[in-house]
Short mmCIF file of C-alpha atoms and ligand atoms in Angstrom, two decimals:
data_model
loop_
_atom_site.label_atom_id
_atom_site.label_comp_id
_atom_site.label_asym_id
_atom_site.label_seq_id
_atom_site.Cartn_x
_atom_site.Cartn_y
_atom_site.Cartn_z
CA UNK A 606 94.82 93.74 106.98
CA UNK A 607 93.49 92.65 103.61
CA UNK A 608 94.36 89.59 101.63
CA UNK A 609 97.81 89.39 100.03
CA UNK A 610 98.61 87.87 96.65
CA UNK A 611 101.95 86.51 95.44
CA UNK A 612 103.67 87.97 92.41
CA UNK A 613 104.76 85.11 90.16
CA UNK A 614 107.22 82.84 91.97
CA UNK A 615 108.71 85.76 93.88
CA UNK A 616 108.64 86.33 97.61
CA UNK A 617 106.58 89.49 97.11
CA UNK A 618 103.08 89.49 98.61
CA UNK A 619 100.86 92.44 97.84
CA UNK A 620 97.41 93.86 98.22
CA UNK A 621 95.73 93.00 94.87
CA UNK A 622 94.87 96.70 94.58
CA UNK A 623 98.05 98.70 94.12
CA UNK A 624 98.68 102.26 92.99
CA UNK A 625 99.91 103.35 89.57
CA UNK A 626 101.96 106.52 89.97
CA UNK A 627 102.35 107.98 86.51
CA UNK A 628 100.31 110.97 87.78
CA UNK A 629 102.71 111.35 90.73
CA UNK A 630 105.23 113.78 89.29
CA UNK A 631 104.63 112.51 85.75
CA UNK A 632 104.89 116.01 84.31
CA UNK A 633 105.74 114.70 80.85
CA UNK A 634 102.40 112.83 80.75
CA UNK A 635 100.01 115.20 82.51
CA UNK A 636 100.49 118.99 82.44
CA UNK A 637 100.03 121.00 85.65
CA UNK A 638 100.41 118.13 88.11
CA UNK A 639 100.67 119.24 91.71
CA UNK A 640 103.51 117.34 93.38
CA UNK A 641 102.01 117.72 96.85
CA UNK A 642 98.83 116.01 95.64
CA UNK A 643 101.04 113.33 94.08
CA UNK A 644 102.79 112.70 97.36
CA UNK A 645 99.44 112.59 99.10
CA UNK A 646 98.29 109.85 96.72
CA UNK A 647 101.23 107.71 97.77
CA UNK A 648 100.77 108.56 101.46
CA UNK A 649 97.05 107.74 101.32
CA UNK A 650 97.75 104.45 99.59
CA UNK A 651 100.30 103.27 102.13
CA UNK A 652 98.21 104.40 105.10
CA UNK A 653 95.25 102.43 103.74
CA UNK A 654 97.12 99.14 103.37
CA UNK A 655 97.93 99.51 99.66
CA UNK A 656 101.48 98.19 99.72
CA UNK A 657 102.21 97.96 95.97
CA UNK A 658 103.46 101.10 94.19
CA UNK A 659 104.15 101.15 90.46
CA UNK A 660 106.51 103.80 89.16
CA UNK A 661 109.12 104.18 86.37
CA UNK A 662 112.16 106.25 85.44
CA UNK A 663 110.26 107.82 82.54
CA UNK A 664 107.39 109.24 84.66
CA UNK A 665 108.58 112.78 85.04
CA UNK A 666 111.16 111.68 83.92
CA UNK A 667 112.72 110.78 87.27
CA UNK A 668 110.27 112.76 89.36
CA UNK A 669 107.76 110.00 90.12
CA UNK A 670 110.49 107.79 91.55
CA UNK A 671 111.82 110.70 93.60
CA UNK A 672 108.43 111.55 95.08
CA UNK A 673 107.60 107.90 95.82
CA UNK A 674 111.00 107.58 97.54
CA UNK A 675 110.38 110.70 99.63
CA UNK A 676 107.02 109.47 100.92
CA UNK A 677 108.23 105.95 101.70
CA UNK A 678 111.14 107.44 103.62
CA UNK A 679 108.88 109.89 105.44
CA UNK A 680 106.56 107.08 106.58
CA UNK A 681 109.52 104.98 107.66
CA UNK A 682 108.09 101.61 106.70
CA UNK A 683 110.19 100.63 103.68
CA UNK A 684 109.99 96.90 104.42
CA UNK A 685 106.17 96.99 104.33
CA UNK A 686 106.06 98.50 100.85
CA UNK A 687 106.61 96.73 97.54
CA UNK A 688 108.10 99.19 95.05
CA UNK A 689 108.05 98.37 91.37
CA UNK A 690 109.94 100.53 88.92
CA UNK A 691 111.01 100.29 85.29
CA UNK A 692 113.81 101.36 83.01
CA UNK A 693 114.90 101.19 79.36
CA UNK A 694 114.74 104.82 78.21
CA UNK A 695 118.16 106.34 77.56
CA UNK A 696 118.51 110.07 76.97
CA UNK A 697 121.10 111.40 74.54
CA UNK A 698 120.53 115.12 74.93
CA UNK A 699 116.89 115.58 73.98
CA UNK A 700 116.75 112.30 72.05
CA UNK A 701 115.52 109.21 73.79
CA UNK A 702 116.30 105.64 72.74
CA UNK A 703 115.33 102.29 74.24
CA UNK A 704 118.25 100.29 75.58
CA UNK A 705 118.06 96.79 77.12
CA UNK A 706 121.81 96.16 77.17
CA UNK A 707 123.12 94.63 80.40
CA UNK A 708 125.42 97.63 80.92
CA UNK A 709 122.59 100.13 80.57
CA UNK A 710 120.13 98.20 82.75
CA UNK A 711 122.74 97.86 85.49
CA UNK A 712 123.32 101.62 85.47
CA UNK A 713 119.57 102.29 85.30
CA UNK A 714 118.92 100.19 88.41
CA UNK A 715 121.62 102.08 90.34
CA UNK A 716 120.10 105.42 89.33
CA UNK A 717 116.61 104.25 90.38
CA UNK A 718 117.95 103.13 93.75
CA UNK A 719 119.33 106.62 94.32
CA UNK A 720 116.11 108.38 93.30
CA UNK A 721 114.02 106.03 95.44
CA UNK A 722 116.43 106.45 98.38
CA UNK A 723 116.51 102.71 98.97
CA UNK A 724 118.98 99.81 98.99
CA UNK A 725 116.77 97.47 96.98
CA UNK A 726 113.98 97.57 94.42
CA UNK A 727 111.29 94.95 94.97
CA UNK A 728 110.34 94.50 91.32
CA UNK A 729 112.35 95.85 88.40
CA UNK A 730 110.88 95.77 84.89
CA UNK A 731 112.48 96.27 81.53
CA UNK A 732 110.01 98.94 80.49
CA UNK A 733 110.12 98.49 76.69
CA UNK A 734 112.00 96.08 74.41
CA UNK A 735 114.86 97.36 72.28
CA UNK A 736 115.57 95.84 68.87
CA UNK A 737 119.07 94.50 69.45
CA UNK A 738 119.59 92.95 72.85
CA UNK A 739 118.76 89.23 73.17
CA UNK A 740 116.06 89.26 75.82
CA UNK A 741 117.53 86.42 77.89
CA UNK A 742 120.80 88.40 78.13
CA UNK A 743 118.92 91.48 79.33
CA UNK A 744 117.14 89.37 81.95
CA UNK A 745 120.47 87.73 82.85
CA UNK A 746 121.76 91.16 83.87
CA UNK A 747 118.75 91.64 86.13
CA UNK A 748 119.29 88.18 87.62
CA UNK A 749 122.82 89.25 88.58
CA UNK A 750 121.36 92.29 90.33
CA UNK A 751 118.89 90.00 92.06
CA UNK A 752 121.72 87.72 93.19
CA UNK A 753 123.41 90.64 94.96
CA UNK A 754 120.16 91.85 96.53
CA UNK A 755 119.64 95.04 94.52
CA UNK A 756 116.32 93.82 93.14
CA UNK A 757 113.97 91.11 94.40
CA UNK A 758 111.96 90.16 91.32
CA UNK A 759 112.15 90.58 87.55
CA UNK A 760 109.49 91.88 85.21
CA UNK A 761 109.13 92.86 81.58
CA UNK A 762 106.68 95.27 80.03
CA UNK A 763 105.39 95.90 76.52
CA UNK A 764 107.19 92.81 75.16
CA UNK A 765 105.65 90.82 72.30
CA UNK A 766 104.84 87.18 72.98
CA UNK A 767 108.09 86.12 71.27
CA UNK A 768 110.14 88.60 73.28
CA UNK A 769 108.47 87.40 76.46
CA UNK A 770 109.29 83.78 75.65
CA UNK A 771 112.91 84.69 74.94
CA UNK A 772 113.10 86.72 78.16
CA UNK A 773 111.67 83.82 80.13
CA UNK A 774 113.91 81.15 78.57
CA UNK A 775 115.36 80.37 81.99
CA UNK A 776 112.10 80.83 83.89
CA UNK A 777 113.25 84.05 85.57
CA UNK A 778 110.27 86.30 84.86
CA UNK A 779 107.80 86.86 87.70
CA UNK A 780 105.66 89.64 86.26
CA UNK A 781 104.54 90.84 82.85
CA UNK A 782 103.01 94.31 82.56
CA UNK A 783 101.05 95.17 79.45
CA UNK A 784 98.15 97.27 78.29
CA UNK A 785 94.91 95.45 78.94
CA UNK A 786 91.44 96.62 79.73
CA UNK A 787 87.89 95.97 78.63
CA UNK A 788 88.47 98.17 75.56
CA UNK A 789 91.74 96.50 74.57
CA UNK A 790 91.73 92.74 75.06
CA UNK A 791 94.47 91.71 72.66
CA UNK A 792 96.53 90.18 75.49
CA UNK A 793 93.89 87.44 75.78
CA UNK A 794 95.12 85.90 72.53
CA UNK A 795 98.62 84.79 73.54
CA UNK A 796 100.20 86.70 76.39
CA UNK A 797 97.65 85.96 79.12
CA UNK A 798 97.60 82.19 78.37
CA UNK A 799 101.42 82.11 78.35
CA UNK A 800 101.54 83.94 81.69
CA UNK A 801 99.02 81.54 83.17
CA UNK A 802 100.98 78.48 82.00
CA UNK A 803 104.25 79.85 83.34
CA UNK A 804 103.04 81.28 86.66
CA UNK A 805 103.82 84.85 85.62
CA UNK A 806 101.58 87.51 87.16
CA UNK A 807 100.06 89.67 84.44
CA UNK A 808 99.55 93.25 85.60
CA UNK A 809 97.35 95.25 83.24
CA UNK A 810 98.17 98.89 82.72
CA UNK A 811 95.49 101.44 81.86
CA UNK A 812 92.99 99.16 83.68
CA UNK A 813 90.45 102.00 83.72
CA UNK A 814 91.39 103.02 80.15
CA UNK A 815 92.90 106.18 81.67
CA UNK A 816 89.61 107.01 83.40
CA UNK A 817 87.19 106.22 80.56
CA UNK A 818 86.05 103.04 82.33
CA UNK A 819 85.62 104.77 85.69
CA UNK A 820 82.08 105.91 84.86
CA UNK A 821 82.26 109.66 85.30
CA UNK A 822 83.07 110.99 81.83
CA UNK A 823 80.39 112.49 79.60
CA UNK A 824 80.23 112.66 75.81
CA UNK A 825 80.97 116.40 75.71
CA UNK A 826 84.28 116.10 77.58
CA UNK A 827 87.62 116.92 75.95
CA UNK A 828 91.16 116.27 77.20
CA UNK A 829 94.47 118.17 76.95
CA UNK A 830 96.82 115.44 78.15
CA UNK A 831 97.94 112.02 76.85
CA UNK A 832 94.26 111.05 76.48
CA UNK A 833 93.69 113.43 73.57
CA UNK A 834 95.59 111.08 71.21
CA UNK A 835 94.26 107.77 72.50
CA UNK A 836 91.99 105.84 70.09
CA UNK A 837 89.35 105.15 72.79
CA UNK A 838 88.88 108.89 73.26
CA UNK A 839 88.21 109.79 69.61
CA UNK A 840 84.80 111.01 68.33
CA UNK A 841 82.18 108.29 67.78
CA UNK A 842 84.43 105.68 69.38
CA UNK A 843 84.49 107.69 72.62
CA UNK A 844 80.68 107.95 72.63
CA UNK A 845 80.26 104.27 71.86
CA UNK A 846 82.62 103.36 74.72
CA UNK A 847 80.67 105.55 77.15
CA UNK A 848 77.45 103.72 76.13
CA UNK A 849 79.10 100.47 77.18
CA UNK A 850 80.16 101.98 80.48
CA UNK A 851 76.48 102.82 81.13
CA UNK A 852 75.68 99.10 80.90
CA UNK A 853 78.31 98.43 83.56
CA UNK A 854 76.61 101.03 85.73
CA UNK A 855 73.48 98.83 85.85
CA UNK A 856 75.53 95.99 87.34
CA UNK A 857 77.26 98.39 89.75
CA UNK A 858 73.94 99.85 90.91
CA UNK A 859 72.56 96.36 91.58
CA UNK A 860 75.53 95.62 93.83
CA UNK A 861 75.61 99.02 95.50
CA UNK A 862 79.10 99.88 94.24
CA UNK A 863 80.54 102.17 91.54
CA UNK A 864 81.52 101.43 87.95
CA UNK A 865 85.31 101.18 88.52
CA UNK A 866 84.81 98.53 91.19
CA UNK A 867 82.98 96.27 88.75
CA UNK A 868 85.55 96.86 86.01
CA UNK A 869 88.51 96.21 88.30
CA UNK A 870 86.86 93.17 89.91
CA UNK A 871 86.29 91.67 86.46
CA UNK A 872 90.03 91.71 85.69
CA UNK A 873 90.74 89.81 88.88
CA UNK A 874 88.55 86.98 87.56
CA UNK A 875 90.84 86.57 84.52
CA UNK A 876 93.48 83.83 84.53
CA UNK A 877 96.96 85.16 85.41
CA UNK A 878 95.73 88.55 86.66
CA UNK A 879 96.06 88.77 90.42
CA UNK A 880 97.04 92.41 90.94
CA UNK A 881 95.98 95.80 89.58
CA UNK A 882 97.60 99.22 89.57
CA UNK A 883 94.88 101.79 88.87
CA UNK A 884 96.21 105.34 88.78
CA UNK A 885 94.54 108.21 90.62
CA UNK A 886 94.43 112.01 90.54
CA UNK A 887 93.14 112.53 94.05
CA UNK A 888 93.35 110.61 97.34
CA UNK A 889 89.61 109.81 97.35
CA UNK A 890 90.07 107.75 94.19
CA UNK A 891 92.88 105.79 95.85
CA UNK A 892 90.64 104.83 98.77
CA UNK A 893 87.60 104.32 96.56
CA UNK A 894 89.34 101.73 94.39
CA UNK A 895 89.86 99.50 97.41
CA UNK A 896 86.12 98.79 97.38
CA UNK A 897 86.89 96.48 94.45
CA UNK A 898 87.92 93.88 97.00
CA UNK A 899 84.35 93.78 98.38
CA UNK A 900 82.82 92.88 95.00
CA UNK A 901 81.85 89.32 94.15
CA UNK A 902 80.98 88.73 90.52
CA UNK A 903 78.86 85.72 89.61
CA UNK A 904 79.54 83.66 86.48
CA UNK A 905 76.56 85.44 84.97
CA UNK A 906 78.03 88.89 85.78
CA UNK A 907 81.39 87.86 84.32
CA UNK A 908 79.81 86.67 81.07
CA UNK A 909 77.58 89.70 80.85
CA UNK A 910 80.54 92.08 81.13
CA UNK A 911 82.46 89.96 78.63
CA UNK A 912 79.54 90.30 76.22
CA UNK A 913 79.25 94.07 76.58
CA UNK A 914 82.92 94.47 75.65
CA UNK A 915 83.20 91.70 73.07
CA UNK A 916 86.65 90.19 72.65
CA UNK A 917 88.62 91.54 69.71
CA UNK A 918 89.93 88.99 67.23
P1 NAP B 1736 94.17 104.01 84.59
O1 NAP B 1736 94.55 103.30 85.82
O2 NAP B 1736 93.48 103.27 83.50
O3 NAP B 1736 93.25 105.26 84.93
C1 NAP B 1736 93.53 106.04 86.05
C2 NAP B 1736 92.64 107.28 86.03
O4 NAP B 1736 91.26 106.90 86.19
C3 NAP B 1736 92.93 108.18 87.21
O5 NAP B 1736 94.06 108.99 86.98
C4 NAP B 1736 91.64 108.97 87.31
O6 NAP B 1736 91.63 109.92 86.25
C5 NAP B 1736 90.61 107.88 87.03
N1 NAP B 1736 90.18 107.15 88.25
C6 NAP B 1736 90.89 106.27 89.00
N2 NAP B 1736 90.16 105.78 90.01
C7 NAP B 1736 88.96 106.35 89.91
C8 NAP B 1736 87.76 106.25 90.68
N3 NAP B 1736 87.67 105.44 91.74
N4 NAP B 1736 86.68 106.98 90.31
C9 NAP B 1736 86.75 107.79 89.24
N5 NAP B 1736 87.85 107.93 88.47
C10 NAP B 1736 88.95 107.22 88.80
O7 NAP B 1736 95.43 104.73 83.91
P2 NAP B 1736 96.93 104.96 84.34
O8 NAP B 1736 97.04 105.53 85.71
O9 NAP B 1736 97.59 105.67 83.23
O10 NAP B 1736 97.52 103.48 84.37
C11 NAP B 1736 97.74 102.78 85.59
C12 NAP B 1736 99.21 102.66 85.88
O11 NAP B 1736 99.81 101.79 84.93
C13 NAP B 1736 100.01 103.96 85.72
O12 NAP B 1736 99.82 104.85 86.80
C14 NAP B 1736 101.39 103.43 85.59
O13 NAP B 1736 101.92 103.13 86.87
C15 NAP B 1736 101.17 102.15 84.78
N6 NAP B 1736 101.45 102.28 83.33
C16 NAP B 1736 102.42 101.50 82.79
C17 NAP B 1736 102.71 101.58 81.44
C18 NAP B 1736 103.80 100.72 80.87
O14 NAP B 1736 104.26 100.99 79.75
N7 NAP B 1736 104.22 99.70 81.56
C19 NAP B 1736 102.00 102.47 80.61
C20 NAP B 1736 101.00 103.22 81.19
C21 NAP B 1736 100.72 103.13 82.54
P3 NAP B 1736 90.69 111.22 86.19
O15 NAP B 1736 90.44 111.69 87.59
O16 NAP B 1736 91.48 112.17 85.35
O17 NAP B 1736 89.45 110.77 85.50
#
């Protein structure tokens, strides 16, 4: 069994390499997803000691949670798996609004429990902030659910630094999830230092910049999914980013590993980041990403990578 890391002040201990599951039944994000492959990603993860699964109501919507729940039930080892899910999206017909009200979050947790076929959710995040609900009140509702055993830890995602501070007024936040990768380092300005000071685990999403930092894309590639609108994937910027990835390949070759292992290992050297949730499209990627845990980066490596992807102001 590999090393386990603690999420914030919670009693959750996880493999630092988890699995992001927005490509498990996330039909609204990726067209033509095969659900059997999605289930196999989850199965492969759990069978290879990856015990941290990251899902959300909105992936599908609903379908990712359902498929994750099916596989965990099939394998029969619920207590060995740490399931994180998220809610805040409320559908009114075809319209979707963000709602952090205590009443909505309470209902959202119940609905996630049903889809996941479980009695408790290990980590529940408010997925996005709404404009109206005081954030400590929203978190208070989750604390009540924690008190009755429906969730085990509280997280927030996509909150600004001020919203995070308000949410954490009573010290109840264990995990913050936000976009962070070598191409988007804004979180280094305020959110990462705040998480470090307050013993909140920061879990970066899009750690591989949706695949761009995994080292296999070429400049002639085009995309028909959520990547087609992402800034990192546009024209000259895309080419420039791929040139940087080639510099990472030199470090990877020296160590006998692949590009994603170096990229993922670098995050784990950052203060407050102790767990990662790379996504995957096939089971080989799930297993491959575990090699990250074999990488040791020297101070020189860390600075070199920092220099290649210079910090944004
Ligand atoms: P990501 O982790 O940056 O990139 C994952 C993609 O990289 C894979 O789908 C695969 O794409 C490629 N890849 C992964 N491992 C690889 C390997 N070893 N070798 C080569 N290619 C590899 O992006 P993500 O999955 O969108 O984000 C991670 C997780 O964060 C999500 O699954 C989700 O759980 C979470 N998330 C949360 C939020 C939020 O608002 N809180 C938002 C977005 C995502 P290809 O095979 O297509 O190249």
